[in-house]
Amino acid sequence: NPLEVRIEADARERAALARLWDILGVEALAAELKLRRWKKDGVKVTGTVHAEVTQACVVTLDPVAQVIDEEVEEIFVPEGSPLARIPANDAGEIVVDPDGPDLPEPFTGDEIDVGTLVAEIVAMALDPYPRKPDARFEDHEEGDAEDGRKPSPFAVLKNLKLER
């Protein structure tokens, strides 16, 4: 029978995650997961993760809200399990399919930290360049152009001298 687990981060945990991810805030973080036996000694974790975070806009530094809803499907096997090995072909070469399923994650002991799994899923779903919809780089030019043209990105290189 699957074991149903619901986790929700409290205010202290959300503040710690915001510091870890270097974002403005984590307003909500919850997950509903089902853990069930996988093959002989593995565990399959499925479910959903919901988070509400606030990041700084890369243009204006104003707060940008993001809602994250991700599906979870992860397999864990005990450390040293043959199920965690990367398959090889007949020539002994390791074959990695970038579009194929991920390899099972190893765990030690008799516990799996699903809180860490949830935090990793949210961290990977964060927008690396959050931007407000109306934010623009208007009236911004790199460097000084005397004749009104956009400066060359290589113009600064002419002033560099090699040190020996």
XYZ file of N, CA and C in Angstrom:
492
model
N 0.838 -1.182 0.000
C 0.000 0.000 0.000
C 0.881 1.243 0.000
N 0.506 2.231 -0.804
C 1.302 3.462 -0.799
C 1.123 4.243 0.493
N 2.170 4.913 0.891
C 2.147 5.777 2.061
C 1.964 7.206 1.568
N 0.900 7.870 2.012
C 0.654 9.247 1.597
C 1.275 10.196 2.612
N 2.024 11.165 2.086
C 2.740 12.120 2.925
C 2.417 13.528 2.440
N 2.046 14.394 3.374
C 1.848 15.817 3.057
C 2.820 16.602 3.913
N 3.628 17.410 3.259
C 4.561 18.246 4.003
C 4.300 19.710 3.655
N 4.536 20.561 4.638
C 4.370 21.996 4.446
C 5.443 22.695 5.265
N 6.167 23.598 4.607
C 7.249 24.314 5.282
C 6.677 25.403 6.182
N 7.222 25.505 7.398
C 6.796 26.567 8.305
C 7.576 27.856 7.991
N 7.280 28.908 8.705
C 7.881 30.222 8.428
C 9.401 30.190 8.551
N 9.918 29.501 9.553
C 11.369 29.420 9.745
C 12.030 28.692 8.579
N 11.440 27.593 8.140
C 11.998 26.832 7.015
C 11.924 27.624 5.713
N 10.814 28.337 5.516
C 10.678 29.142 4.294
C 11.709 30.272 4.268
N 11.961 30.890 5.414
C 12.969 31.955 5.492
C 14.364 31.395 5.203
N 14.647 30.215 5.726
C 15.955 29.590 5.477
C 16.118 29.249 3.999
N 15.058 28.762 3.365
C 15.128 28.447 1.931
C 15.309 29.715 1.100
N 14.665 30.794 1.466
C 14.827 32.058 0.741
C 16.275 32.528 0.815
N 16.899 32.392 1.991
C 18.315 32.762 2.122
C 19.186 31.837 1.290
N 18.901 30.538 1.330
C 19.691 29.559 0.574
C 19.621 29.830 -0.920
N 18.429 30.128 -1.417
C 18.237 30.361 -2.852
C 18.521 31.798 -3.259
N 18.819 32.666 -2.294
C 19.113 34.076 -2.545
C 17.965 34.760 -3.290
N 16.759 34.590 -2.747
C 15.569 35.239 -3.299
C 14.910 36.066 -2.197
N 13.932 36.874 -2.573
C 13.299 37.774 -1.598
C 12.429 37.048 -0.580
N 11.732 35.988 -1.002
C 10.884 35.292 -0.043
C 10.244 34.037 -0.597
N 9.873 33.164 0.326
C 9.104 31.959 0.013
C 7.827 32.076 0.841
N 6.727 32.372 0.176
C 5.473 32.592 0.881
C 4.752 31.291 1.202
N 4.939 30.267 0.369
C 4.285 28.980 0.599
C 5.121 27.882 -0.030
N 5.123 26.738 0.623
C 5.795 25.555 0.082
C 5.133 24.330 0.681
N 4.513 23.531 -0.175
C 3.819 22.332 0.290
C 3.935 21.251 -0.778
N 3.801 20.010 -0.344
C 3.855 18.880 -1.268
C 2.932 17.780 -0.782
N 2.290 17.137 -1.733
C 1.499 15.947 -1.457
C 2.142 14.802 -2.232
N 2.651 13.830 -1.496
C 3.444 12.761 -2.093
C 2.889 11.399 -1.731
N 3.143 10.435 -2.618
C 2.845 9.031 -2.345
C 4.145 8.262 -2.477
N 4.443 7.472 -1.452
C 5.637 6.637 -1.467
C 5.184 5.193 -1.550
N 5.743 4.464 -2.507
C 5.386 3.052 -2.638
C 6.635 2.245 -2.980
N 6.573 0.986 -2.678
C 7.693 0.088 -2.946
C 7.941 0.024 -4.450
N 9.229 0.001 -4.818
C 9.622 -0.093 -6.216
C 10.596 -1.260 -6.348
N 10.238 -2.194 -7.186
C 10.996 -3.435 -7.366
C 11.221 -4.081 -5.990
N 12.394 -4.609 -5.728
C 12.586 -5.360 -4.487
C 12.821 -4.473 -3.262
N 13.758 -3.511 -3.391
C 14.121 -2.729 -2.215
C 14.117 -1.220 -2.455
N 13.531 -0.777 -3.544
C 13.492 0.647 -3.852
C 12.193 1.297 -3.402
N 12.158 2.618 -3.507
C 10.983 3.403 -3.157
C 10.726 4.388 -4.294
N 9.484 4.427 -4.754
C 9.093 5.382 -5.791
C 8.256 6.473 -5.139
N 8.649 7.728 -5.373
C 7.958 8.882 -4.821
C 7.274 9.616 -5.975
N 5.957 9.784 -5.871
C 5.205 10.538 -6.873
C 4.338 11.560 -6.155
N 3.923 12.585 -6.873
C 3.044 13.581 -6.279
C 3.221 14.942 -6.912
N 2.840 15.965 -6.151
C 2.922 17.343 -6.639
C 3.565 18.247 -5.590
N 4.205 19.285 -6.078
C 4.829 20.300 -5.225
C 4.248 21.650 -5.623
N 3.868 22.434 -4.630
C 3.344 23.785 -4.866
C 4.165 24.771 -4.046
N 4.606 25.843 -4.700
C 5.354 26.887 -3.997
C 4.967 28.248 -4.550
N 5.028 29.240 -3.675
C 4.831 30.633 -4.056
C 6.055 31.389 -3.567
N 6.808 31.961 -4.515
C 8.059 32.633 -4.176
C 8.061 34.048 -4.739
N 8.943 34.881 -4.190
C 9.144 36.238 -4.681
C 10.628 36.422 -4.950
N 10.922 36.857 -6.184
C 12.299 37.112 -6.584
C 12.426 38.567 -7.009
N 13.660 39.039 -7.132
C 13.901 40.401 -7.591
C 13.989 40.411 -9.114
N 13.317 41.384 -9.727
C 13.357 41.557 -11.179
C 14.806 41.852 -11.588
N 15.277 41.226 -12.666
C 16.656 41.438 -13.106
C 16.869 42.809 -13.732
N 15.787 43.515 -14.055
C 15.905 44.845 -14.652
C 15.729 45.931 -13.600
N 14.645 45.860 -12.822
C 14.301 46.939 -11.898
C 14.557 46.618 -10.429
N 14.801 45.371 -10.103
C 14.958 44.866 -8.739
C 13.651 44.912 -7.943
N 12.528 45.179 -8.610
C 11.217 45.135 -7.969
C 10.844 43.679 -7.716
N 9.993 43.417 -6.723
C 9.573 42.044 -6.452
C 8.751 41.456 -7.608
N 9.035 40.200 -7.917
C 8.301 39.456 -8.949
C 7.817 38.162 -8.311
N 6.509 37.967 -8.318
C 5.929 36.750 -7.735
C 5.942 35.626 -8.763
N 6.182 34.417 -8.284
C 6.168 33.241 -9.147
C 5.456 32.111 -8.411
N 4.559 31.442 -9.106
C 3.885 30.273 -8.564
C 4.473 29.052 -9.257
N 4.878 28.085 -8.458
C 5.495 26.867 -8.982
C 4.601 25.685 -8.654
N 4.215 24.956 -9.669
C 3.477 23.709 -9.513
C 4.204 22.660 -10.331
N 4.825 21.702 -9.667
C 5.638 20.692 -10.336
C 5.174 19.290 -9.959
N 5.271 18.394 -10.921
C 5.001 16.983 -10.678
C 6.294 16.330 -10.179
N 6.139 15.366 -9.287
C 7.282 14.656 -8.724
C 7.206 13.194 -9.142
N 8.311 12.678 -9.619
C 8.442 11.242 -9.852
C 9.919 10.906 -9.694
N 10.251 10.325 -8.578
C 11.642 10.027 -8.244
C 11.719 8.630 -7.654
N 12.794 7.941 -7.970
C 13.010 6.592 -7.457
C 14.270 6.594 -6.598
N 14.171 5.958 -5.434
C 15.291 5.831 -4.509
C 15.595 4.355 -4.297
N 16.878 4.034 -4.240
C 17.308 2.660 -3.952
C 18.401 2.713 -2.890
N 18.551 1.638 -2.115
C 19.605 1.628 -1.099
C 20.988 1.772 -1.731
N 21.879 2.397 -0.985
C 23.246 2.579 -1.457
C 23.859 1.222 -1.800
N 24.507 1.140 -2.945
C 25.136 -0.101 -3.373
C 24.213 -1.037 -4.141
N 22.980 -0.649 -4.332
C 22.024 -1.485 -5.055
C 22.416 -1.590 -6.527
N 22.290 -2.775 -7.117
C 22.593 -2.904 -8.548
C 21.617 -2.110 -9.420
N 20.475 -1.731 -8.878
C 19.506 -0.950 -9.650
C 19.962 0.487 -9.877
N 20.976 0.944 -9.134
C 21.454 2.319 -9.263
C 22.622 2.443 -10.226
N 23.044 1.355 -10.816
C 24.193 1.397 -11.719
C 23.777 1.899 -13.096
N 24.711 2.591 -13.738
C 24.477 3.068 -15.094
C 24.628 1.881 -16.042
N 23.641 1.632 -16.903
C 23.735 0.487 -17.808
C 24.839 0.676 -18.843
N 25.459 -0.416 -19.213
C 26.510 -0.400 -20.235
C 26.064 -1.266 -21.404
N 26.621 -0.985 -22.580
C 26.289 -1.804 -23.743
C 27.231 -3.010 -23.810
N 27.169 -3.779 -24.878
C 27.973 -5.002 -25.002
C 29.474 -4.719 -25.012
N 29.866 -3.546 -25.460
C 31.287 -3.195 -25.508
C 31.776 -2.635 -24.175
N 30.928 -2.558 -23.178
C 31.313 -2.050 -21.869
C 31.255 -0.540 -21.762
N 30.724 0.119 -22.789
C 30.608 1.571 -22.746
C 29.348 1.972 -21.988
N 29.462 3.036 -21.226
C 28.302 3.549 -20.494
C 27.419 4.320 -21.470
N 26.139 3.993 -21.453
C 25.186 4.640 -22.348
C 24.285 5.537 -21.518
N 24.281 6.826 -21.864
C 23.442 7.785 -21.158
C 22.463 8.375 -22.169
N 21.190 8.190 -21.897
C 20.149 8.754 -22.758
C 19.658 10.038 -22.115
N 19.958 11.209 -22.726
C 19.545 12.471 -22.093
C 18.034 12.629 -22.003
N 17.299 11.956 -22.849
C 15.839 12.039 -22.806
C 15.216 10.895 -22.025
N 16.033 9.959 -21.585
C 15.526 8.797 -20.855
C 15.269 9.124 -19.396
N 14.791 8.157 -18.657
C 14.517 8.383 -17.231
C 15.816 8.576 -16.438
N 15.689 9.310 -15.347
C 16.847 9.522 -14.473
C 17.183 8.218 -13.756
N 18.446 8.091 -13.374
C 18.848 6.939 -12.570
C 18.266 7.083 -11.173
N 17.997 5.977 -10.515
C 17.511 6.054 -9.130
C 18.531 6.736 -8.221
N 18.032 7.474 -7.252
C 18.874 8.139 -6.260
C 19.199 7.158 -5.136
N 20.454 7.056 -4.733
C 20.770 6.173 -3.611
C 20.439 6.832 -2.271
N 20.084 6.011 -1.291
C 19.891 6.512 0.068
C 20.596 5.576 1.031
N 20.962 6.121 2.197
C 21.665 5.364 3.221
C 20.733 5.178 4.409
N 20.790 4.019 5.008
C 19.950 3.756 6.169
C 18.554 3.354 5.745
N 17.581 3.692 6.601
C 16.208 3.292 6.310
C 15.271 4.488 6.181
N 15.824 5.670 5.875
C 15.003 6.870 5.746
C 15.335 7.614 4.459
N 14.311 8.250 3.896
C 14.479 9.122 2.737
C 13.970 10.499 3.140
N 14.775 11.525 2.910
C 14.388 12.887 3.266
C 13.617 13.498 2.099
N 12.294 13.390 2.133
C 11.485 13.932 1.049
C 11.444 15.460 1.104
N 11.728 16.057 2.245
C 11.799 17.519 2.346
C 12.918 18.065 1.475
N 14.053 17.399 1.474
C 15.173 17.804 0.619
C 14.797 17.640 -0.850
N 14.115 16.554 -1.177
C 13.655 16.333 -2.553
C 12.740 17.468 -2.999
N 11.795 17.861 -2.166
C 10.864 18.941 -2.492
C 11.624 20.249 -2.682
N 12.571 20.551 -1.795
C 13.356 21.783 -1.909
C 14.165 21.795 -3.207
N 14.734 20.666 -3.601
C 15.496 20.594 -4.847
C 14.600 20.829 -6.060
N 13.403 20.287 -6.033
C 12.479 20.461 -7.157
C 12.096 21.929 -7.319
N 11.822 22.603 -6.205
C 11.471 24.026 -6.274
C 12.684 24.843 -6.730
N 13.868 24.536 -6.224
C 15.071 25.275 -6.613
C 15.315 25.165 -8.118
N 15.083 23.990 -8.680
C 15.284 23.817 -10.126
C 14.205 24.521 -10.940
N 13.035 24.749 -10.358
C 11.934 25.389 -11.077
C 11.974 26.915 -10.985
N 12.845 27.475 -10.142
C 12.926 28.928 -10.016
C 13.338 29.546 -11.349
N 12.725 30.674 -11.684
C 13.074 31.402 -12.891
C 14.474 32.003 -12.700
N 15.447 31.638 -13.545
C 16.796 32.173 -13.351
C 16.902 33.664 -13.656
N 15.971 34.207 -14.457
C 15.976 35.624 -14.796
C 14.569 36.199 -14.641
N 14.097 36.346 -13.414
C 12.744 36.875 -13.225
C 12.664 38.318 -13.715
N 11.575 38.613 -14.405
C 11.437 39.944 -14.987
C 9.979 40.365 -14.961
N 9.735 41.580 -14.498
C 8.376 42.116 -14.526
C 7.944 42.255 -15.979
N 6.675 42.024 -16.271
C 6.222 42.085 -17.665
C 6.478 43.429 -18.350
N 6.438 44.532 -17.618
C 6.614 45.848 -18.229
C 8.034 46.405 -18.077
N 8.969 45.628 -17.566
C 10.339 46.106 -17.347
C 11.102 46.135 -18.670
N 11.756 47.294 -18.928
C 12.517 47.455 -20.171
C 13.836 48.169 -19.868
N 14.799 47.967 -20.748
C 16.086 48.649 -20.660
C 16.058 49.907 -21.538
N 15.085 50.756 -21.353
C 14.988 51.958 -22.180
C 16.037 52.976 -21.763
N 16.489 53.746 -22.727
C 17.453 54.825 -22.509
C 18.729 54.346 -21.842
N 19.121 53.128 -22.141
C 20.351 52.597 -21.559
C 21.300 52.237 -22.689
N 22.504 52.797 -22.626
C 23.520 52.459 -23.609
C 24.784 52.071 -22.869
N 25.434 51.073 -23.387
C 26.698 50.645 -22.808
C 27.804 51.561 -23.308
N 28.573 52.137 -22.418
C 29.708 52.972 -22.792
C 29.281 54.324 -23.342
N 30.249 55.076 -23.842
C 29.986 56.390 -24.427
C 30.353 56.346 -25.903
N 29.422 56.720 -26.724
C 29.679 56.810 -28.156
C 29.660 58.286 -28.535
N 30.753 58.756 -29.130
C 30.859 60.172 -29.457
C 30.008 60.544 -30.659
N 29.880 59.641 -31.600
C 29.152 59.988 -32.828
C 27.703 59.508 -32.807
N 27.182 59.056 -31.651
C 25.781 58.659 -31.532
C 25.502 57.216 -31.903
N 26.489 56.518 -32.449
C 26.284 55.105 -32.786
C 26.439 54.256 -31.531
N 25.858 53.080 -31.589
C 26.007 52.145 -30.476
C 27.466 51.705 -30.421
N 28.074 51.765 -29.235
C 29.496 51.409 -29.144
C 29.729 49.922 -29.391
N 30.887 49.634 -29.914
C 31.268 48.253 -30.166
C 31.617 47.575 -28.846
N 31.233 46.322 -28.658
C 31.619 45.634 -27.426
C 33.125 45.411 -27.336
N 33.826 45.566 -28.472
C 35.275 45.356 -28.479
C 36.050 46.656 -28.273
N 35.330 47.783 -28.181
C 35.999 49.072 -28.040
C 36.835 49.144 -26.777
N 36.388 48.524 -25.723
C 37.117 48.571 -24.458
C 38.430 47.772 -24.541
N 38.504 46.816 -25.441
C 39.703 45.995 -25.556
C 40.914 46.784 -26.070
N 40.667 47.827 -26.843
C 41.793 48.582 -27.398
C 42.593 49.300 -26.310
N 41.964 49.516 -25.156
C 42.652 50.197 -24.072
C 43.418 49.268 -23.146
N 43.239 47.984 -23.335
C 43.936 47.013 -22.481
C 45.354 46.788 -22.980
N 46.264 46.620 -22.053
C 47.658 46.316 -22.408
C 48.013 44.974 -21.803
N 48.762 44.220 -22.529
C 49.214 42.926 -22.022
C 50.349 43.129 -21.035
N 50.260 42.465 -19.905
C 51.325 42.542 -18.907
C 52.177 41.299 -19.022
N 53.484 41.510 -18.994
C 54.395 40.363 -19.076
C 55.324 40.350 -17.918
